[in-house]
PDB file of C-alpha atoms in Angstrom:
ATOM      1  CA  LYS A   1      20.393  -4.501 -23.667  1.00  0.00           C
ATOM      2  CA  GLN A   2      24.101  -4.891 -24.374  1.00  0.00           C
ATOM      3  CA  GLU A   3      26.374  -4.701 -21.328  1.00  0.00           C
ATOM      4  CA  VAL A   4      30.163  -4.555 -21.454  1.00  0.00           C
ATOM      5  CA  THR A   5      32.358  -5.480 -18.486  1.00  0.00           C
ATOM      6  CA  GLN A   6      36.087  -4.931 -18.126  1.00  0.00           C
ATOM      7  CA  ILE A   7      38.186  -6.738 -15.560  1.00  0.00           C
ATOM      8  CA  PRO A   8      40.263  -5.711 -13.709  1.00  0.00           C
ATOM      9  CA  ALA A   9      39.243  -2.107 -13.050  1.00  0.00           C
ATOM     10  CA  ALA A  10      42.874  -1.244 -12.299  1.00  0.00           C
ATOM     11  CA  LEU A  11      46.186  -2.971 -12.898  1.00  0.00           C
ATOM     12  CA  SER A  12      49.732  -2.113 -11.888  1.00  0.00           C
ATOM     13  CA  VAL A  13      52.681  -3.931 -13.474  1.00  0.00           C
ATOM     14  CA  PRO A  14      56.468  -3.468 -13.614  1.00  0.00           C
ATOM     15  CA  GLU A  15      57.988  -2.235 -16.858  1.00  0.00           C
ATOM     16  CA  GLY A  16      58.753  -4.960 -19.372  1.00  0.00           C
ATOM     17  CA  GLU A  17      55.985  -7.301 -18.299  1.00  0.00           C
ATOM     18  CA  ASN A  18      53.485  -8.743 -20.765  1.00  0.00           C
ATOM     19  CA  LEU A  19      49.868  -8.217 -19.737  1.00  0.00           C
ATOM     20  CA  VAL A  20      46.297  -9.040 -20.712  1.00  0.00           C
ATOM     21  CA  LEU A  21      43.206  -6.888 -20.333  1.00  0.00           C
ATOM     22  CA  ASN A  22      39.812  -8.538 -20.452  1.00  0.00           C
ATOM     23  CA  CYS A  23      36.478  -7.466 -21.903  1.00  0.00           C
ATOM     24  CA  SER A  24      33.179  -9.356 -21.905  1.00  0.00           C
ATOM     25  CA  PHE A  25      29.835  -8.511 -23.500  1.00  0.00           C
ATOM     26  CA  THR A  26      26.365  -9.973 -23.023  1.00  0.00           C
ATOM     27  CA  ASP A  27      24.964  -9.918 -26.587  1.00  0.00           C
ATOM     28  CA  SER A  28      27.138 -11.905 -28.991  1.00  0.00           C
ATOM     29  CA  ALA A  29      25.426 -10.468 -32.101  1.00  0.00           C
ATOM     30  CA  ILE A  30      27.985  -7.677 -32.445  1.00  0.00           C
ATOM     31  CA  TYR A  31      29.029  -5.863 -35.615  1.00  0.00           C
ATOM     32  CA  ASN A  32      32.516  -5.008 -34.379  1.00  0.00           C
ATOM     33  CA  LEU A  33      34.607  -4.424 -31.249  1.00  0.00           C
ATOM     34  CA  GLN A  34      36.993  -1.576 -30.665  1.00  0.00           C
ATOM     35  CA  TRP A  35      39.752  -1.022 -28.102  1.00  0.00           C
ATOM     36  CA  PHE A  36      40.614   2.531 -27.096  1.00  0.00           C
ATOM     37  CA  ARG A  37      43.192   4.238 -24.958  1.00  0.00           C
ATOM     38  CA  GLN A  38      42.377   7.340 -22.898  1.00  0.00           C
ATOM     39  CA  ASP A  39      44.966   9.511 -21.177  1.00  0.00           C
ATOM     40  CA  PRO A  40      43.802  11.678 -18.238  1.00  0.00           C
ATOM     41  CA  GLY A  41      41.690  14.608 -19.410  1.00  0.00           C
ATOM     42  CA  LYS A  42      41.990  13.619 -23.068  1.00  0.00           C
ATOM     43  CA  GLY A  43      39.825  12.135 -25.759  1.00  0.00           C
ATOM     44  CA  LEU A  44      39.876   8.500 -26.849  1.00  0.00           C
ATOM     45  CA  THR A  45      42.481   7.088 -29.201  1.00  0.00           C
ATOM     46  CA  SER A  46      41.439   4.095 -31.265  1.00  0.00           C
ATOM     47  CA  LEU A  47      43.910   1.229 -30.872  1.00  0.00           C
ATOM     48  CA  LEU A  48      42.366  -1.718 -32.679  1.00  0.00           C
ATOM     49  CA  LEU A  49      39.128  -2.520 -34.490  1.00  0.00           C
ATOM     50  CA  ILE A  50      37.986  -6.135 -34.860  1.00  0.00           C
ATOM     51  CA  GLN A  51      35.122  -6.930 -37.207  1.00  0.00           C
ATOM     52  CA  SER A  52      32.704  -9.653 -36.120  1.00  0.00           C
ATOM     53  CA  SER A  53      34.110 -12.046 -38.738  1.00  0.00           C
ATOM     54  CA  GLN A  54      37.687 -11.656 -37.470  1.00  0.00           C
ATOM     55  CA  ARG A  55      39.447 -13.473 -34.641  1.00  0.00           C
ATOM     56  CA  GLU A  56      42.263 -11.036 -33.925  1.00  0.00           C
ATOM     57  CA  GLN A  57      44.043  -7.842 -34.908  1.00  0.00           C
ATOM     58  CA  THR A  58      47.603  -6.736 -34.265  1.00  0.00           C
ATOM     59  CA  SER A  59      49.284  -3.350 -34.145  1.00  0.00           C
ATOM     60  CA  GLY A  60      52.865  -3.185 -32.960  1.00  0.00           C
ATOM     61  CA  ARG A  61      53.047  -4.499 -29.383  1.00  0.00           C
ATOM     62  CA  LEU A  62      49.259  -4.784 -29.173  1.00  0.00           C
ATOM     63  CA  ASN A  63      47.184  -7.818 -30.062  1.00  0.00           C
ATOM     64  CA  ALA A  64      43.424  -8.025 -29.621  1.00  0.00           C
ATOM     65  CA  SER A  65      41.439 -11.223 -29.898  1.00  0.00           C
ATOM     66  CA  LEU A  66      37.720 -11.773 -30.258  1.00  0.00           C
ATOM     67  CA  ASP A  67      35.643 -14.824 -29.315  1.00  0.00           C
ATOM     68  CA  LYS A  68      32.184 -13.731 -30.326  1.00  0.00           C
ATOM     69  CA  SER A  69      30.404 -16.919 -29.304  1.00  0.00           C
ATOM     70  CA  SER A  70      31.608 -16.627 -25.710  1.00  0.00           C
ATOM     71  CA  GLY A  71      31.252 -12.839 -25.612  1.00  0.00           C
ATOM     72  CA  ARG A  72      34.898 -12.141 -24.835  1.00  0.00           C
ATOM     73  CA  SER A  73      37.815 -10.093 -26.072  1.00  0.00           C
ATOM     74  CA  THR A  74      41.331  -9.684 -24.746  1.00  0.00           C
ATOM     75  CA  LEU A  75      43.927  -6.993 -25.341  1.00  0.00           C
ATOM     76  CA  TYR A  76      47.483  -8.261 -25.036  1.00  0.00           C
ATOM     77  CA  ILE A  77      50.262  -5.735 -24.485  1.00  0.00           C
ATOM     78  CA  ALA A  78      53.798  -7.048 -24.924  1.00  0.00           C
ATOM     79  CA  ALA A  79      56.842  -5.660 -23.150  1.00  0.00           C
ATOM     80  CA  SER A  80      54.935  -2.921 -21.340  1.00  0.00           C
ATOM     81  CA  GLN A  81      56.426   0.574 -21.046  1.00  0.00           C
ATOM     82  CA  PRO A  82      55.664   3.502 -18.698  1.00  0.00           C
ATOM     83  CA  GLY A  83      54.165   5.310 -21.697  1.00  0.00           C
ATOM     84  CA  ASP A  84      51.496   2.602 -21.863  1.00  0.00           C
ATOM     85  CA  SER A  85      50.015   3.916 -18.617  1.00  0.00           C
ATOM     86  CA  ALA A  86      46.451   4.999 -19.404  1.00  0.00           C
ATOM     87  CA  THR A  87      42.862   3.800 -19.175  1.00  0.00           C
ATOM     88  CA  TYR A  88      41.942   1.171 -21.758  1.00  0.00           C
ATOM     89  CA  LEU A  89      38.349   0.999 -22.929  1.00  0.00           C
ATOM     90  CA  CYS A  90      36.560  -1.755 -24.789  1.00  0.00           C
ATOM     91  CA  ALA A  91      33.439  -0.986 -26.837  1.00  0.00           C
ATOM     92  CA  VAL A  92      31.091  -3.049 -28.997  1.00  0.00           C
ATOM     93  CA  SER A  93      28.746  -2.084 -31.795  1.00  0.00           C
ATOM     94  CA  LEU A  94      25.582  -3.938 -32.722  1.00  0.00           C
ATOM     95  CA  GLY A  95      25.491  -2.256 -36.129  1.00  0.00           C
ATOM     96  CA  ALA A  96      21.911  -1.982 -37.412  1.00  0.00           C
ATOM     97  CA  GLY A  97      22.163   1.488 -38.870  1.00  0.00           C
ATOM     98  CA  SER A  98      23.644   3.716 -36.230  1.00  0.00           C
ATOM     99  CA  TYR A  99      26.666   1.619 -35.296  1.00  0.00           C
ATOM    100  CA  GLN A 100      26.627   3.222 -31.865  1.00  0.00           C
ATOM    101  CA  LEU A 101      29.111   1.887 -29.341  1.00  0.00           C
ATOM    102  CA  THR A 102      28.440   0.452 -25.888  1.00  0.00           C
ATOM    103  CA  PHE A 103      31.446   0.960 -23.634  1.00  0.00           C
ATOM    104  CA  GLY A 104      32.903  -0.822 -20.664  1.00  0.00           C
ATOM    105  CA  LYS A 105      34.101   1.275 -17.735  1.00  0.00           C
ATOM    106  CA  GLY A 106      37.725   0.656 -18.559  1.00  0.00           C
ATOM    107  CA  THR A 107      40.878  -0.746 -17.016  1.00  0.00           C
ATOM    108  CA  LYS A 108      43.310   1.783 -15.577  1.00  0.00           C
ATOM    109  CA  LEU A 109      46.831   0.556 -16.294  1.00  0.00           C
ATOM    110  CA  SER A 110      49.928   1.776 -14.482  1.00  0.00           C
ATOM    111  CA  VAL A 111      53.329   0.595 -15.705  1.00  0.00           C
ATOM    112  CA  ILE A 112      55.968   1.146 -13.041  1.00  0.00           C
ATOM    113  CA  PRO A 113      59.511   2.004 -14.236  1.00  0.00           C
TER     114      PRO A 113
ATOM    115  CA  SER B   1      42.127   9.285 -41.425  1.00  0.00           C
ATOM    116  CA  GLN B   2      39.508  11.467 -39.797  1.00  0.00           C
ATOM    117  CA  THR B   3      40.342  14.424 -37.542  1.00  0.00           C
ATOM    118  CA  ILE B   4      37.762  15.648 -35.060  1.00  0.00           C
ATOM    119  CA  HIS B   5      37.841  19.199 -33.702  1.00  0.00           C
ATOM    120  CA  GLN B   6      35.908  20.299 -30.639  1.00  0.00           C
ATOM    121  CA  TRP B   7      35.570  23.662 -28.942  1.00  0.00           C
ATOM    122  CA  PRO B   8      35.746  25.056 -26.480  1.00  0.00           C
ATOM    123  CA  ALA B   9      38.177  22.795 -24.636  1.00  0.00           C
ATOM    124  CA  THR B  10      36.877  23.846 -21.229  1.00  0.00           C
ATOM    125  CA  LEU B  11      33.784  25.729 -20.143  1.00  0.00           C
ATOM    126  CA  VAL B  12      32.447  26.912 -16.792  1.00  0.00           C
ATOM    127  CA  GLN B  13      28.818  27.968 -16.855  1.00  0.00           C
ATOM    128  CA  PRO B  14      26.228  28.928 -14.209  1.00  0.00           C
ATOM    129  CA  VAL B  15      23.087  26.880 -13.697  1.00  0.00           C
ATOM    130  CA  GLY B  16      20.322  28.038 -16.025  1.00  0.00           C
ATOM    131  CA  SER B  17      22.626  29.431 -18.696  1.00  0.00           C
ATOM    132  CA  PRO B  18      22.563  28.243 -22.339  1.00  0.00           C
ATOM    133  CA  LEU B  19      25.114  25.926 -23.915  1.00  0.00           C
ATOM    134  CA  SER B  20      26.565  25.421 -27.356  1.00  0.00           C
ATOM    135  CA  LEU B  21      29.362  22.941 -28.054  1.00  0.00           C
ATOM    136  CA  GLU B  22      30.662  22.496 -31.566  1.00  0.00           C
ATOM    137  CA  CYS B  23      32.262  19.585 -33.334  1.00  0.00           C
ATOM    138  CA  THR B  24      33.691  19.575 -36.853  1.00  0.00           C
ATOM    139  CA  VAL B  25      35.207  16.708 -38.808  1.00  0.00           C
ATOM    140  CA  GLU B  26      37.992  16.733 -41.397  1.00  0.00           C
ATOM    141  CA  GLY B  27      39.193  14.047 -43.760  1.00  0.00           C
ATOM    142  CA  THR B  28      35.911  12.333 -44.559  1.00  0.00           C
ATOM    143  CA  SER B  29      32.447  12.924 -45.954  1.00  0.00           C
ATOM    144  CA  ASN B  30      28.989  11.628 -45.023  1.00  0.00           C
ATOM    145  CA  PRO B  31      30.125  10.453 -41.582  1.00  0.00           C
ATOM    146  CA  ASN B  32      27.966   9.148 -38.777  1.00  0.00           C
ATOM    147  CA  LEU B  33      28.390  11.580 -35.887  1.00  0.00           C
ATOM    148  CA  TYR B  34      27.992  11.000 -32.167  1.00  0.00           C
ATOM    149  CA  TRP B  35      27.890  12.948 -28.896  1.00  0.00           C
ATOM    150  CA  TYR B  36      28.953  11.093 -25.755  1.00  0.00           C
ATOM    151  CA  ARG B  37      29.187  12.258 -22.148  1.00  0.00           C
ATOM    152  CA  GLN B  38      31.704  10.858 -19.705  1.00  0.00           C
ATOM    153  CA  ALA B  39      30.878  11.473 -16.050  1.00  0.00           C
ATOM    154  CA  ALA B  40      33.233  10.527 -13.236  1.00  0.00           C
ATOM    155  CA  GLY B  41      32.877   6.854 -12.367  1.00  0.00           C
ATOM    156  CA  ARG B  42      30.061   6.286 -14.854  1.00  0.00           C
ATOM    157  CA  GLY B  43      31.727   5.518 -18.153  1.00  0.00           C
ATOM    158  CA  LEU B  44      30.783   6.831 -21.566  1.00  0.00           C
ATOM    159  CA  GLN B  45      27.129   7.410 -22.333  1.00  0.00           C
ATOM    160  CA  LEU B  46      25.815   7.985 -25.855  1.00  0.00           C
ATOM    161  CA  LEU B  47      23.643  11.106 -25.964  1.00  0.00           C
ATOM    162  CA  PHE B  48      22.887  11.652 -29.670  1.00  0.00           C
ATOM    163  CA  TYR B  49      23.845  10.245 -33.034  1.00  0.00           C
ATOM    164  CA  SER B  50      23.293  11.420 -36.589  1.00  0.00           C
ATOM    165  CA  VAL B  51      23.481   9.521 -39.878  1.00  0.00           C
ATOM    166  CA  GLY B  52      22.977  12.615 -42.060  1.00  0.00           C
ATOM    167  CA  ILE B  53      22.251  16.344 -42.200  1.00  0.00           C
ATOM    168  CA  GLY B  54      19.225  17.185 -40.087  1.00  0.00           C
ATOM    169  CA  GLN B  55      18.864  13.586 -38.873  1.00  0.00           C
ATOM    170  CA  ILE B  56      19.245  13.336 -35.094  1.00  0.00           C
ATOM    171  CA  SER B  57      18.460  10.441 -32.777  1.00  0.00           C
ATOM    172  CA  SER B  58      18.420  10.829 -29.005  1.00  0.00           C
ATOM    173  CA  GLU B  59      19.410   8.025 -26.686  1.00  0.00           C
ATOM    174  CA  VAL B  60      18.499   9.493 -23.305  1.00  0.00           C
ATOM    175  CA  PRO B  61      15.822  11.940 -22.138  1.00  0.00           C
ATOM    176  CA  GLN B  62      17.457  15.176 -21.002  1.00  0.00           C
ATOM    177  CA  ASN B  63      17.502  18.920 -21.420  1.00  0.00           C
ATOM    178  CA  LEU B  64      20.149  18.710 -24.141  1.00  0.00           C
ATOM    179  CA  SER B  65      19.577  18.807 -27.884  1.00  0.00           C
ATOM    180  CA  ALA B  66      21.739  18.270 -30.948  1.00  0.00           C
ATOM    181  CA  SER B  67      21.754  19.611 -34.475  1.00  0.00           C
ATOM    182  CA  ARG B  68      23.650  18.841 -37.666  1.00  0.00           C
ATOM    183  CA  PRO B  69      23.447  21.877 -39.938  1.00  0.00           C
ATOM    184  CA  GLN B  70      26.217  20.687 -42.282  1.00  0.00           C
ATOM    185  CA  ASP B  71      27.623  17.298 -43.247  1.00  0.00           C
ATOM    186  CA  ARG B  72      30.664  17.575 -41.017  1.00  0.00           C
ATOM    187  CA  GLN B  73      29.339  19.798 -38.227  1.00  0.00           C
ATOM    188  CA  PHE B  74      27.592  18.585 -35.101  1.00  0.00           C
ATOM    189  CA  ILE B  75      26.344  20.900 -32.340  1.00  0.00           C
ATOM    190  CA  LEU B  76      25.250  20.100 -28.797  1.00  0.00           C
ATOM    191  CA  SER B  77      22.988  22.664 -27.128  1.00  0.00           C
ATOM    192  CA  SER B  78      20.960  23.414 -24.060  1.00  0.00           C
ATOM    193  CA  LYS B  79      18.618  26.274 -23.247  1.00  0.00           C
ATOM    194  CA  LYS B  80      19.122  25.975 -19.476  1.00  0.00           C
ATOM    195  CA  LEU B  81      21.976  24.031 -17.924  1.00  0.00           C
ATOM    196  CA  LEU B  82      21.554  21.851 -14.833  1.00  0.00           C
ATOM    197  CA  LEU B  83      24.220  20.888 -12.303  1.00  0.00           C
ATOM    198  CA  SER B  84      23.896  17.308 -13.568  1.00  0.00           C
ATOM    199  CA  ASP B  85      25.027  18.405 -17.039  1.00  0.00           C
ATOM    200  CA  SER B  86      28.607  18.722 -15.805  1.00  0.00           C
ATOM    201  CA  GLY B  87      30.952  16.262 -17.452  1.00  0.00           C
ATOM    202  CA  PHE B  88      33.350  15.571 -20.275  1.00  0.00           C
ATOM    203  CA  TYR B  89      31.654  15.767 -23.680  1.00  0.00           C
ATOM    204  CA  LEU B  90      33.129  13.848 -26.572  1.00  0.00           C
ATOM    205  CA  CYS B  91      32.273  13.995 -30.245  1.00  0.00           C
ATOM    206  CA  ALA B  92      32.977  11.012 -32.481  1.00  0.00           C
ATOM    207  CA  SER B  93      32.785  10.177 -36.150  1.00  0.00           C
ATOM    208  CA  SER B  94      32.625   6.965 -38.137  1.00  0.00           C
ATOM    209  CA  ARG B  95      32.001   5.790 -41.695  1.00  0.00           C
ATOM    210  CA  VAL B  96      30.488   2.713 -43.221  1.00  0.00           C
ATOM    211  CA  PRO B  97      31.330  -0.064 -43.808  1.00  0.00           C
ATOM    212  CA  TYR B  98      33.958  -0.544 -41.118  1.00  0.00           C
ATOM    213  CA  ASN B  99      32.584   2.048 -38.705  1.00  0.00           C
ATOM    214  CA  GLU B 100      35.719   2.551 -36.703  1.00  0.00           C
ATOM    215  CA  GLN B 101      34.919   5.449 -34.403  1.00  0.00           C
ATOM    216  CA  PHE B 102      37.341   8.340 -34.027  1.00  0.00           C
ATOM    217  CA  PHE B 103      37.045  10.766 -31.160  1.00  0.00           C
ATOM    218  CA  GLY B 104      37.751  14.440 -30.656  1.00  0.00           C
ATOM    219  CA  PRO B 105      39.740  15.915 -27.758  1.00  0.00           C
ATOM    220  CA  GLY B 106      36.604  16.623 -25.708  1.00  0.00           C
ATOM    221  CA  THR B 107      35.077  19.576 -23.860  1.00  0.00           C
ATOM    222  CA  ARG B 108      35.188  19.714 -20.056  1.00  0.00           C
ATOM    223  CA  LEU B 109      31.942  21.368 -18.881  1.00  0.00           C
ATOM    224  CA  THR B 110      31.496  22.486 -15.279  1.00  0.00           C
ATOM    225  CA  VAL B 111      28.108  23.823 -14.245  1.00  0.00           C
ATOM    226  CA  LEU B 112      28.161  25.834 -11.009  1.00  0.00           C
TER     227      LEU B 112
END
């Protein structure tokens, strides 16, 4: 059974700092990996999708990497801003028809002005 | 890109009452559809998924059920709610081959 772990559970950084969020998964036979952002009381916003054949994806100040063999992904946020404060969730899909996602419990990020 | 609509946004129901949550999708056709529940401190749990009209798969045993009467409509139901059904219910949609999942705004359900 696939398990996804995110470390740390919470992170507080001063504005402007670069930061890295970590995600690990137990079954390396994934179809893809997705990073999401969730604001309090809201739904999930997709940030980046990495297919199993890719090593990284970039969107603006965000960069996500994938090392499938070691079961790890990182989300790099450059020049953090208070508006980046949210919970960040990592999820992996094993494909095989349903493409259902298995989620980590998230990292709650606070960016202090 | 896909847009997911969910209603109601919030719902307070007594134990034993019925439930119907609706999800509709715009901007795509033949999507895979999903119902997730997010309980405090427990992360997101997949409840049901559907790869086509009338095709429903359940991931956990429970007193909830799902139906897909139209291609872009997904309904979550219960005949009798339990206290443990309280939570934040999220609908999601994806399409082959990339299967990036997009989520709706969610429904906050409180069972009293």
